[in-house]
Amino acid sequence: MKRYSPKDIENKWQKKWDAEGTYTVNLDSKKPKYIGFGMFNYPSGAGIHVGHVRNFTIPDIMTRAKRQQGFASYQPIGWDSFGLPAENYAIKTGVSPQESTKTAIKKYHEQYKALGWSVDWTKEINTTDPSYYKWTQWVFTKLFEHKLAYQQESPQWWCDQCKTVLADEQVLSGKCWRHDGSDDPLVTKRNLKQWFFKITDYADAMLDATDDLDWTQSVKASQQSWIGRSIGAEVTFTVDGHDKDLTVFTTRPDTLFGATFIVLAPEHPLVDVVTTGENRVDVTTYAKAAITKSEVQRQQDADKEKTGLFTGAFAINPVNGKKVPIWVADYVLMGYGTGAIMAVPAHDVRDNAFAKKFDLDIVRVIANEEADDACTHAEGVLINSGEYNDMPSAKAREQIVTDLQKKGLAQEKVNYKMRDWLISRQRYWGAPIPIIHCESCGPVAVPEKDLPVELPHIENYRPTGGNVSVLAGVEEWVNAPCPKCSGPGKRETDTMDGYVCSSWYFLRYMDPTNNLEAWGKDRVHHWAPIDFYNGGDHATAHLLYARFFMHFFHSLGLVNTTEPFKKMIFNGKIKAGDGSPFSKSKGNGIDPLAVIEQGYGADAIRLYEMFAAPVELDVLWDEQGIPGAYRFLNRVWTITQEFLDAPKKQSNDNVIADIRMIEHKAIEKVTDDIDGVRFNTAIAALMEAVNGLYKLKGDGQLYNNDVWQAAIESILQLLAPFAPHITEELWSQLGHTDSIHINHWPKFNPDYLTLDTVTIVVQVNGKLRAQLQLPKDSDKDVVLTAAKADENVKEYLAKGTLVKQIYIPGKLINLVVS
RNA sequence: GGGCGAGUGGUGGAAUGGUUUACACAACAGACUUAAAAUCUGUCCCGCUAAAAACGGUUGUGGGUUCGAGUCCCACCUCGCCCACCA
């Protein structure tokens, strides 16, 4: 009897699949399509660790199951290979990013193939390939053409270690997302002219669509909180003694009568205008200090004491004509709303803290039971609000705005936390922004026929540290004629944020070798949206950007769906045994190749990681887990070998029924569980089935006949998405010459699950007192009589009078005694 | 502070409102073996019991709905994640 030895079979089948194109999909296939994959991977020098194995095995199982079920199933592969690690490596070693990226990808090829992922290698893409970024640049020019790419000079986050600006989303708690350690400095602000994508144009559309997405709930919640829609109103106050209006944004216009002061952000243009003589020096100093502190630092210590100063000026509250003082404070942000607020200390915690510190009036306008100087957001009935008294707050909110609107003093307004997407980066290793600045025409997009704007090869990658990328020093590249007037022009020397490349790649997967267009419409109409997508973190920015692009492409008629990812799963992480995350910097990542090398094989790693916990939960790496999975595979191997060696003989009817029951229970459960991405219980069901067959084997009932063969083959087919190598090997040993992985999925027959007798649970007052074996369609009366005849049940019935009998057919009886 | 989610054996985890603890890991015992590994079989929530059956208890805590609650409702405690001076 052959022994299970992964080393002997895994590599053999990987080569065969490659040679035969087992996982190569025909993009024009007439079969129903299915496309799924994990989030784009960045090929770092370190390669993948066992945590990544989970991220990519999950979509592998989904696409494998569909391929077996007769779909044209496509698991694409590609590399998100622009970015700082390769550039920094180049600075350190002089090896070009082009070179080191190639080397890194080679290592990834080895690892991916060793894990048996069913990716279509013939359609591999790479964002740093000019034939790819040509189309990234084309996307930019489309946005530019539709005024959704624009330049603006404004203060931007600058990471002194990356030597580039960062998008808002790449700043976490005041630090760069790549440099957020405790030793790393806070990001600073630099005033630069930068390129933005106007993602805010789609804020509403994306938010509205979020609710209906079939995505992990927490990921959807992140999308919603990032977009951050607030519905409210802008209300205009006038500055006392000036001819100036002062507009504030509020979500609670119903509390307008409680507005006892106004707060301006330090950057607010009116600060300079309204501040009175004796306050001017102090206010200007405060405002200057606050502005240099930067928004992030101001937000960072949210718990700190509020600071601020009185400007000496007053504003007139439009609802009651009352004069309220105007203050300056850094807790109000210029970047949100109007940069000015009406402070309602009775009903807003921040305003409350401020009022208490500076001894300002607190006027309650919503009735409640709290202490006088307490603060609550609660809705209620208005008080101290003139003609609006006794009105419910929700109604007053509308009424007050309507009334003020008639006088031109208010209007409904929606605000978003999301800002436009800053895409300029002052670095070398990115896709160049395809713009030529012309003195007479301004910024002009490079026409499609001249794309790609290729990155020039350079000698020294070290960033200048100034405000421009090293590309600015490559004169022969920078100087280019204006595409419009042919006059002298200069190329834009900033490159694009890597997220631009990774926010449309899924469309390129659908038409990866097209030289004429980014994608053919027909191809994308057929293959979009992505049926299954998963990632190991919330990736809120990536998902927002990808959705924005898709909405945009849809508005141009370039795609036929607005949402890129139909089903999106957030999978938990694999963590080290002590609960710390696996990380490249700590060097505690376990290389899956090492585990394979130990002799356990790729199938065991895959199976263990899928079995350990539900996909959305974190898993602590358990050294014992792999041997456990290996043990199960070994049992599958053994029973197949023993079947092949068993005497040829038909089984008796009872055994046939048992085998079919085991087989079809598994078919039903595993098919359903894979569909619902419940891999741990699917694997448990397979273990149960194999245990069941082992029991029959132990009873001397294993024979080589068609019923046994059918059961074993069904189990192999169900196991194939999880453990592709061993199942392919055993499939061939069973005499098949085709691959188990294409068009082989067992058919479920519910008839085999029906039993002649059923177990009826008998409860008395909800407690289990007996179990009865009865013919499956027994009458209610027969069941009840049998139940009451049971000795144990009788005893409990005797303790009182029977008042009620609950009967769930085929399942349970509950006799209620009182 | 806000939002989302989760608390079940020694451990990872199962469980359409209907037998709590499937499946596995670890542990223990037995078989095979000169021995070990591997493999196979069995035991494995707590209490009562010499042991078993029976019985009683048990899904973070306290209440509620129900014939019946891990599951639904309310309050509280703990943990995790995300957001956070966004008006």
Tab-separated table of N, CA, C and O in Angstrom, chain A residues 272-312:
chain	number	residue	atom	x	y	z
A	272	ASP	N	-9.275	87.920	11.505
A	272	ASP	CA	-8.514	89.153	11.326
A	272	ASP	C	-9.406	90.381	11.250
A	272	ASP	O	-9.065	91.445	11.726
A	273	VAL	N	-10.564	90.194	10.665
A	273	VAL	CA	-11.465	91.308	10.397
A	273	VAL	C	-12.180	91.795	11.658
A	273	VAL	O	-12.278	92.998	11.902
A	274	VAL	N	-12.657	90.837	12.438
A	274	VAL	CA	-13.559	91.240	13.528
A	274	VAL	C	-12.843	91.533	14.837
A	274	VAL	O	-13.390	92.200	15.704
A	275	THR	N	-11.640	90.991	14.994
A	275	THR	CA	-10.978	91.137	16.281
A	275	THR	C	-10.759	92.622	16.608
A	275	THR	O	-10.305	93.391	15.768
A	276	THR	N	-11.116	92.992	17.828
A	276	THR	CA	-11.025	94.398	18.212
A	276	THR	C	-9.634	94.720	18.723
A	276	THR	O	-8.873	93.830	19.126
A	277	GLY	N	-9.331	96.016	18.714
A	277	GLY	CA	-8.001	96.518	19.008
A	277	GLY	C	-7.294	95.879	20.193
A	277	GLY	O	-6.211	95.317	20.055
A	278	GLU	N	-7.966	95.939	21.371
A	278	GLU	CA	-7.252	95.490	22.569
A	278	GLU	C	-7.005	93.981	22.579
A	278	GLU	O	-6.190	93.481	23.327
A	279	ASN	N	-7.737	93.231	21.725
A	279	ASN	CA	-7.559	91.777	21.688
A	279	ASN	C	-6.640	91.319	20.568
A	279	ASN	O	-6.278	90.156	20.489
A	280	ARG	N	-6.302	92.266	19.688
A	280	ARG	CA	-5.647	91.869	18.436
A	280	ARG	C	-4.336	91.100	18.629
A	280	ARG	O	-4.130	90.047	18.043
A	281	VAL	N	-3.478	91.616	19.477
A	281	VAL	CA	-2.164	90.993	19.644
A	281	VAL	C	-2.305	89.541	20.113
A	281	VAL	O	-1.752	88.616	19.523
A	282	ASP	N	-3.100	89.373	21.163
A	282	ASP	CA	-3.250	88.030	21.728
A	282	ASP	C	-3.889	87.068	20.731
A	282	ASP	O	-3.446	85.928	20.574
A	283	VAL	N	-4.930	87.519	20.086
A	283	VAL	CA	-5.660	86.646	19.172
A	283	VAL	C	-4.783	86.233	18.007
A	283	VAL	O	-4.729	85.068	17.614
A	284	THR	N	-4.057	87.207	17.444
A	284	THR	CA	-3.193	86.898	16.306
A	284	THR	C	-2.126	85.892	16.714
A	284	THR	O	-1.841	84.932	15.989
A	285	THR	N	-1.544	86.088	17.874
A	285	THR	CA	-0.522	85.159	18.347
A	285	THR	C	-1.101	83.754	18.507
A	285	THR	O	-0.520	82.761	18.077
A	286	TYR	N	-2.286	83.713	19.116
A	286	TYR	CA	-2.927	82.418	19.350
A	286	TYR	C	-3.226	81.720	18.025
A	286	TYR	O	-2.938	80.534	17.853
A	287	ALA	N	-3.788	82.487	17.087
A	287	ALA	CA	-4.176	81.907	15.808
A	287	ALA	C	-2.949	81.380	15.062
A	287	ALA	O	-2.956	80.268	14.538
A	288	LYS	N	-1.894	82.152	15.075
A	288	LYS	CA	-0.667	81.736	14.382
A	288	LYS	C	-0.136	80.442	14.971
A	288	LYS	O	0.234	79.511	14.262
A	289	ALA	N	-0.092	80.414	16.286
A	289	ALA	CA	0.436	79.227	16.970
A	289	ALA	C	-0.417	78.005	16.633
A	289	ALA	O	0.099	76.925	16.346
A	290	ALA	N	-1.719	78.212	16.648
A	290	ALA	CA	-2.627	77.096	16.385
A	290	ALA	C	-2.450	76.567	14.966
A	290	ALA	O	-2.460	75.359	14.735
A	291	ILE	N	-2.261	77.499	14.028
A	291	ILE	CA	-2.140	77.081	12.632
A	291	ILE	C	-0.858	76.274	12.426
A	291	ILE	O	-0.866	75.226	11.797
A	292	THR	N	0.254	76.726	12.989
A	292	THR	CA	1.500	75.977	12.806
A	292	THR	C	1.433	74.631	13.506
A	292	THR	O	2.115	73.696	13.119
A	293	LYS	N	0.645	74.559	14.543
A	293	LYS	CA	0.545	73.287	15.274
A	293	LYS	C	0.001	72.191	14.364
A	293	LYS	O	0.205	71.012	14.610
A	294	SER	N	-0.700	72.570	13.350
A	294	SER	CA	-1.296	71.646	12.378
A	294	SER	C	-2.523	70.950	12.935
A	294	SER	O	-2.646	70.694	14.125
A	295	GLU	N	-3.373	70.669	12.027
A	295	GLU	CA	-4.660	70.098	12.373
A	295	GLU	C	-4.517	68.807	13.182
A	295	GLU	O	-5.205	68.565	14.152
A	296	VAL	N	-3.562	67.980	12.734
A	296	VAL	CA	-3.398	66.695	13.384
A	296	VAL	C	-3.018	66.831	14.849
A	296	VAL	O	-3.586	66.188	15.725
A	297	GLN	N	-2.053	67.706	15.122
A	297	GLN	CA	-1.642	67.868	16.508
A	297	GLN	C	-2.780	68.415	17.350
A	297	GLN	O	-2.931	68.059	18.503
A	298	ARG	N	-3.567	69.279	16.717
A	298	ARG	CA	-4.696	69.836	17.461
A	298	ARG	C	-5.702	68.765	17.805
A	298	ARG	O	-6.276	68.747	18.884
A	299	GLN	N	-5.895	67.868	16.840
A	299	GLN	CA	-6.885	66.819	17.084
A	299	GLN	C	-6.356	65.752	18.016
A	299	GLN	O	-7.092	65.056	18.668
A	300	GLN	N	-5.003	65.618	18.001
A	300	GLN	CA	-4.409	64.498	18.693
A	300	GLN	C	-4.731	64.462	20.171
A	300	GLN	O	-5.091	63.438	20.715
A	301	ASP	N	-4.563	65.616	20.816
A	301	ASP	CA	-4.897	65.604	22.240
A	301	ASP	C	-6.293	66.152	22.431
A	301	ASP	O	-6.488	67.258	22.900
A	302	ALA	N	-7.247	65.324	22.035
A	302	ALA	CA	-8.646	65.734	22.129
A	302	ALA	C	-9.074	65.853	23.581
A	302	ALA	O	-10.012	66.572	23.901
A	303	ASP	N	-8.358	65.145	24.437
A	303	ASP	CA	-8.738	65.160	25.854
A	303	ASP	C	-8.237	66.403	26.581
A	303	ASP	O	-8.659	66.695	27.683
A	304	LYS	N	-7.304	67.074	25.936
A	304	LYS	CA	-6.671	68.183	26.649
A	304	LYS	C	-7.670	69.312	26.908
A	304	LYS	O	-8.740	69.378	26.318
A	305	GLU	N	-7.259	70.204	27.783
A	305	GLU	CA	-8.065	71.379	28.091
A	305	GLU	C	-8.325	72.191	26.830
A	305	GLU	O	-7.450	72.340	25.985
A	306	LYS	N	-9.508	72.716	26.749
A	306	LYS	CA	-9.794	73.577	25.608
A	306	LYS	C	-9.041	74.895	25.766
A	306	LYS	O	-8.855	75.386	26.873
A	307	THR	N	-8.624	75.447	24.639
A	307	THR	CA	-8.018	76.771	24.671
A	307	THR	C	-8.783	77.672	23.710
A	307	THR	O	-9.489	77.189	22.826
A	308	GLY	N	-8.642	78.976	23.869
A	308	GLY	CA	-9.314	79.908	22.978
A	308	GLY	C	-9.268	81.319	23.543
A	308	GLY	O	-8.857	81.520	24.690
A	309	LEU	N	-9.673	82.249	22.716
A	309	LEU	CA	-9.653	83.654	23.134
A	309	LEU	C	-10.878	84.381	22.595
A	309	LEU	O	-11.391	84.058	21.521
A	310	PHE	N	-11.302	85.386	23.344
A	310	PHE	CA	-12.402	86.244	22.916
A	310	PHE	C	-11.861	87.271	21.927
A	310	PHE	O	-10.804	87.859	22.150
A	311	THR	N	-12.609	87.460	20.819
A	311	THR	CA	-12.127	88.411	19.804
A	311	THR	C	-12.525	89.842	20.125
A	311	THR	O	-12.060	90.777	19.487
A	312	GLY	N	-13.430	89.988	21.060
A	312	GLY	CA	-13.938	91.326	21.365
A	312	GLY	C	-15.161	91.673	20.541
A	312	GLY	O	-15.849	92.646	20.800
